CSV table of C-alpha atoms in Angstrom, one decimal:
chain,number,residue,atom,x,y,z
L,1,ASP,CA,-11.3,-5.0,33.0
L,2,ALA,CA,-10.4,-2.1,35.0
L,3,LYS,CA,-8.2,0.9,32.9
L,4,THR,CA,-4.9,2.3,32.7
L,5,THR,CA,-3.3,5.4,31.8
L,6,GLN,CA,-0.4,6.2,29.8
L,7,PRO,CA,0.9,9.4,28.2
L,8,ASN,CA,0.0,9.4,24.9
L,9,SER,CA,4.2,9.6,23.6
L,10,MET,CA,7.2,9.2,24.6
L,11,GLU,CA,10.9,9.9,23.8
L,12,SER,CA,14.2,8.3,24.7
L,13,ASN,CA,17.8,8.4,23.6
L,14,GLU,CA,19.9,5.2,22.7
L,15,GLU,CA,21.2,3.3,25.7
L,16,GLU,CA,20.2,5.3,28.7
L,17,PRO,CA,17.9,4.5,30.7
L,18,VAL,CA,13.7,4.8,30.1
L,19,HIS,CA,10.6,4.5,32.5
L,20,LEU,CA,7.6,4.4,31.1
L,21,PRO,CA,4.8,4.9,33.4
L,22,CYS,CA,1.2,3.5,33.8
L,23,ASN,CA,-1.9,4.4,35.6
L,24,HIS,CA,-4.0,2.0,37.5
L,25,SER,CA,-6.0,4.0,40.3
L,26,THR,CA,-9.1,1.7,39.8
L,27,ILE,CA,-6.9,-1.9,39.7
L,28,SER,CA,-8.5,-4.4,42.3
L,29,GLY,CA,-6.2,-6.6,44.8
L,30,THR,CA,-6.3,-9.6,41.5
L,31,ASP,CA,-5.4,-7.6,38.9
L,32,TYR,CA,-2.3,-8.6,37.3
L,33,ILE,CA,-0.4,-5.7,35.8
L,34,HIS,CA,1.0,-7.0,31.7
L,35,TRP,CA,3.2,-5.2,29.9
L,36,TYR,CA,2.3,-5.9,25.7
L,37,ARG,CA,4.3,-3.9,23.2
L,38,GLN,CA,4.2,-3.6,19.3
L,39,LEU,CA,6.9,-2.9,16.5
L,40,PRO,CA,6.1,-1.1,13.6
L,41,SER,CA,4.9,-4.1,10.9
L,42,GLN,CA,4.5,-6.4,13.4
L,43,GLY,CA,2.3,-8.6,16.8
L,44,PRO,CA,2.2,-7.2,19.4
L,45,GLU,CA,5.2,-9.1,22.0
L,46,TYR,CA,4.8,-10.4,24.9
L,47,VAL,CA,7.2,-8.1,27.7
L,48,ILE,CA,6.2,-8.8,31.3
L,49,HIS,CA,3.6,-9.1,34.2
L,50,GLY,CA,3.2,-8.7,38.0
L,51,LEU,CA,1.0,-8.5,40.7
L,52,THR,CA,2.7,-6.9,43.1
L,53,SER,CA,6.7,-7.4,43.4
L,54,ASN,CA,9.0,-6.2,41.4
L,55,VAL,CA,10.3,-8.3,38.4
L,56,ASN,CA,12.7,-8.1,36.1
L,57,ASN,CA,13.4,-10.1,33.0
L,58,ARG,CA,16.0,-10.6,30.2
L,59,MET,CA,13.8,-7.0,28.2
L,60,ALA,CA,12.5,-5.0,31.2
L,61,SER,CA,11.7,-4.4,34.7
L,62,LEU,CA,8.8,-4.0,36.1
L,63,ALA,CA,8.6,-1.6,39.4
L,64,ILE,CA,4.8,-1.8,40.5
L,65,ALA,CA,3.8,0.8,43.2
L,66,GLU,CA,2.9,0.1,47.0
L,67,ASP,CA,-0.5,1.2,46.9
L,68,ARG,CA,-0.2,-1.1,43.0
L,69,LYS,CA,-2.3,2.0,41.7
L,70,SER,CA,0.3,3.2,39.3
L,71,SER,CA,3.6,1.0,37.7
L,72,THR,CA,6.5,1.8,35.2
L,73,LEU,CA,8.0,-0.1,33.1
L,74,ILE,CA,11.8,0.1,33.1
L,75,LEU,CA,14.2,-0.1,29.8
L,76,HIS,CA,17.6,-0.3,31.1
L,77,ARG,CA,19.7,0.4,27.7
L,78,ALA,CA,17.1,1.8,24.7
L,79,THR,CA,18.3,1.0,21.5
L,80,LEU,CA,16.7,1.6,18.1
L,81,ARG,CA,15.0,-2.0,18.3
L,82,ASP,CA,12.8,-0.8,21.1
L,83,ALA,CA,10.8,2.0,19.7
L,84,ALA,CA,7.6,0.6,18.8
L,85,VAL,CA,3.9,1.5,21.3
L,86,TYR,CA,3.7,0.4,25.0
L,87,TYR,CA,0.3,-1.1,26.3
L,88,CYS,CA,0.2,-1.5,29.8
L,89,ILE,CA,-3.2,-3.8,30.8
L,90,LEU,CA,-4.6,-5.1,33.6
L,91,LYS,CA,-6.2,-8.9,34.0
L,92,SER,CA,-9.4,-9.2,35.5
L,93,GLN,CA,-7.9,-12.9,38.2
L,94,GLY,CA,-11.6,-15.0,37.4
L,95,GLY,CA,-12.1,-12.9,34.8
L,96,SER,CA,-11.3,-13.9,30.7
L,97,GLU,CA,-8.1,-14.2,29.3
L,98,LYS,CA,-8.6,-12.0,26.4
L,99,LEU,CA,-6.3,-8.6,26.3
L,100,VAL,CA,-7.8,-5.0,26.7
L,101,PHE,CA,-5.6,-3.0,24.7
L,102,GLY,CA,-5.4,0.2,24.7
L,103,LYS,CA,-5.0,3.3,22.8
L,104,GLY,CA,-0.7,2.6,24.3
L,105,MET,CA,2.4,4.9,24.1
L,106,LYS,CA,4.8,5.4,21.1
L,107,LEU,CA,8.3,5.2,22.5
L,108,THR,CA,10.4,7.2,20.3
L,109,VAL,CA,14.4,6.6,20.8
L,110,ASN,CA,16.8,8.7,18.8
L,111,PRO,CA,20.6,7.6,18.4
I,1,ASP,CA,10.5,-15.0,16.2
I,2,SER,CA,7.1,-15.8,18.6
I,3,GLY,CA,6.8,-19.8,17.5
I,4,VAL,CA,2.5,-18.6,16.0
I,5,THR,CA,2.5,-19.1,12.1
I,6,GLN,CA,-0.5,-17.5,10.3
I,7,THR,CA,-0.9,-17.5,6.2
I,8,PRO,CA,-1.6,-16.0,4.4
I,9,LYS,CA,0.3,-12.7,4.5
I,10,HIS,CA,-1.2,-10.9,2.6
I,11,LEU,CA,-5.0,-10.9,1.7
I,12,ILE,CA,-6.8,-9.3,-1.0
I,13,THR,CA,-11.0,-9.9,-1.7
I,14,ALA,CA,-13.7,-8.4,-3.0
I,15,THR,CA,-17.0,-7.2,-0.5
I,16,GLY,CA,-19.6,-10.1,-0.7
I,17,GLN,CA,-16.3,-12.8,-0.7
I,18,ARG,CA,-15.5,-14.9,2.3
I,19,VAL,CA,-12.1,-15.6,3.4
I,20,THR,CA,-10.1,-18.1,5.4
I,21,LEU,CA,-7.2,-17.1,7.5
I,22,ARG,CA,-5.2,-19.5,9.6
I,23,CYS,CA,-3.3,-19.7,12.7
I,24,SER,CA,-1.5,-22.7,13.9
I,25,PRO,CA,-0.2,-21.6,18.1
I,26,ARG,CA,3.0,-22.4,19.2
I,27,SER,CA,4.1,-26.1,20.6
I,28,GLY,CA,2.1,-26.9,23.3
I,29,ASP,CA,0.0,-23.7,23.7
I,30,LEU,CA,-3.4,-24.9,24.5
I,31,SER,CA,-5.7,-22.0,24.1
I,32,VAL,CA,-5.5,-19.5,20.9
I,33,TYR,CA,-6.9,-15.7,20.7
I,34,TRP,CA,-8.0,-13.3,17.4
I,35,TYR,CA,-8.0,-9.8,17.3
I,36,GLN,CA,-8.2,-7.8,14.8
I,37,GLN,CA,-6.3,-4.2,14.8
I,38,SER,CA,-7.9,-1.3,12.6
I,39,LEU,CA,-6.9,2.3,12.3
I,40,ASP,CA,-9.8,3.3,13.8
I,41,GLN,CA,-10.8,1.1,16.5
I,42,GLY,CA,-6.7,-0.3,17.6
I,43,LEU,CA,-6.3,-3.9,18.9
I,44,GLN,CA,-9.6,-6.1,19.1
I,45,PHE,CA,-10.7,-9.0,20.7
I,46,LEU,CA,-12.0,-11.5,18.8
I,47,ILE,CA,-13.1,-14.5,20.2
I,48,GLN,CA,-11.0,-17.4,22.2
I,49,TYR,CA,-10.5,-21.6,21.7
I,50,TYR,CA,-9.0,-23.5,24.8
I,51,ASN,CA,-8.7,-26.9,23.9
I,52,GLY,CA,-11.4,-27.0,20.5
I,53,GLU,CA,-14.2,-25.3,22.3
I,54,GLU,CA,-14.9,-21.8,22.1
I,55,ARG,CA,-14.2,-19.7,25.8
I,56,ALA,CA,-15.2,-16.4,25.6
I,57,LYS,CA,-16.3,-13.7,22.9
I,58,GLY,CA,-15.6,-9.9,22.3
I,59,ASN,CA,-16.5,-7.7,19.9
I,60,ILE,CA,-16.8,-10.5,17.0
I,61,LEU,CA,-19.7,-9.6,14.3
I,62,GLU,CA,-22.4,-12.8,13.0
I,63,ARG,CA,-20.4,-13.2,9.6
I,64,PHE,CA,-17.1,-13.8,10.9
I,65,SER,CA,-16.7,-17.3,13.0
I,66,ALA,CA,-13.6,-19.5,14.2
I,67,GLN,CA,-13.4,-22.5,15.1
I,68,GLN,CA,-10.5,-24.8,17.0
I,69,PHE,CA,-9.2,-27.9,15.6
I,70,PRO,CA,-8.0,-31.5,16.9
I,71,ASP,CA,-4.5,-30.9,16.4
I,72,LEU,CA,-5.5,-27.2,18.1
I,73,HIS,CA,-4.6,-24.7,14.9
I,74,SER,CA,-7.4,-21.9,14.3
I,75,GLU,CA,-9.0,-21.1,11.5
I,76,LEU,CA,-10.9,-17.8,11.7
I,77,ASN,CA,-14.2,-17.3,9.1
I,78,LEU,CA,-14.8,-14.1,7.4
I,79,SER,CA,-18.4,-13.9,5.5
I,80,SER,CA,-19.9,-11.2,3.4
I,81,LEU,CA,-17.2,-9.4,4.0
I,82,GLU,CA,-17.7,-5.7,3.7
I,83,LEU,CA,-14.9,-2.5,3.1
I,84,GLY,CA,-14.7,-1.7,7.0
I,85,ASP,CA,-13.7,-5.0,7.5
I,86,SER,CA,-9.7,-4.8,6.0
I,87,ALA,CA,-8.3,-4.7,9.1
I,88,LEU,CA,-5.0,-6.9,10.5
I,89,TYR,CA,-6.0,-9.8,11.9
I,90,PHE,CA,-3.2,-11.8,14.7
I,91,CYS,CA,-3.6,-14.8,16.3
I,92,ALA,CA,-2.4,-15.1,19.3
I,93,SER,CA,-1.9,-18.4,21.3
I,94,SER,CA,-1.4,-19.1,25.0
I,95,ALA,CA,0.0,-21.9,27.4
I,96,GLY,CA,-3.2,-22.2,29.6
I,97,ASP,CA,-5.9,-20.4,30.6
I,98,SER,CA,-4.5,-18.4,33.9
I,99,GLN,CA,-4.3,-14.7,34.2
I,100,ASN,CA,-0.9,-14.8,34.9
I,101,ASN,CA,-0.2,-16.0,31.1
I,102,GLU,CA,1.5,-14.8,28.1
I,103,GLN,CA,0.3,-14.2,24.7
I,104,TYR,CA,2.2,-14.9,21.9
I,105,PHE,CA,0.9,-13.4,18.8
I,106,GLY,CA,1.5,-14.3,15.1
I,107,PRO,CA,2.8,-11.7,12.6
I,108,GLY,CA,-0.5,-10.9,11.5
I,109,THR,CA,-2.6,-11.4,8.2
I,110,ARG,CA,-3.2,-8.1,6.2
I,111,LEU,CA,-6.7,-8.3,4.9
I,112,THR,CA,-7.5,-5.2,2.1
I,113,VAL,CA,-11.4,-5.5,1.1
I,114,THR,CA,-12.2,-4.2,-2.0
């Protein structure tokens, strides 16, 4: 599976938008971009995924660069509950369905 | 609540012992995955079952084994336990076997080996 690069950590303020970046310069044409997050003392939680087009769901939006070498997870109004470790993961078409977690990015939300 | 249940929540046992962790997937999900999370290794994929058959293997030790039963629940068996096996063990499930499927994780079992 291709590798992703995320900042180690980010801080945001409550009720403000947060943009979480992810670089994946070696992405292949059929790799899906998945985002998961892990809240303290909980199991990972699916957030969103996409292939080429931007995606929106009730939790977040995923903006994918035109060349697909980077993507941004957007939380429109951060809440204290969004404080978590966020993982950007590529899943290869035809490969295993397993998730390969990197170190992720710790998001701190300030009240 | 993800719909995935895991038991027990906590397990404390001694080195050399054997334990069984249990996972019930979300209703209708055919795939079950096991992951291990330790402080030094992070989250690592162990093994996947799809509709009762082993689908993929990751960094699973030979002392560990798993199975998925006809009712789709899964068990992870850990034997000859060592101190280094202390970790959080997560089970996840997904609907099928597509790259497009999201995985839903259970709350985990915290294993402490003393």
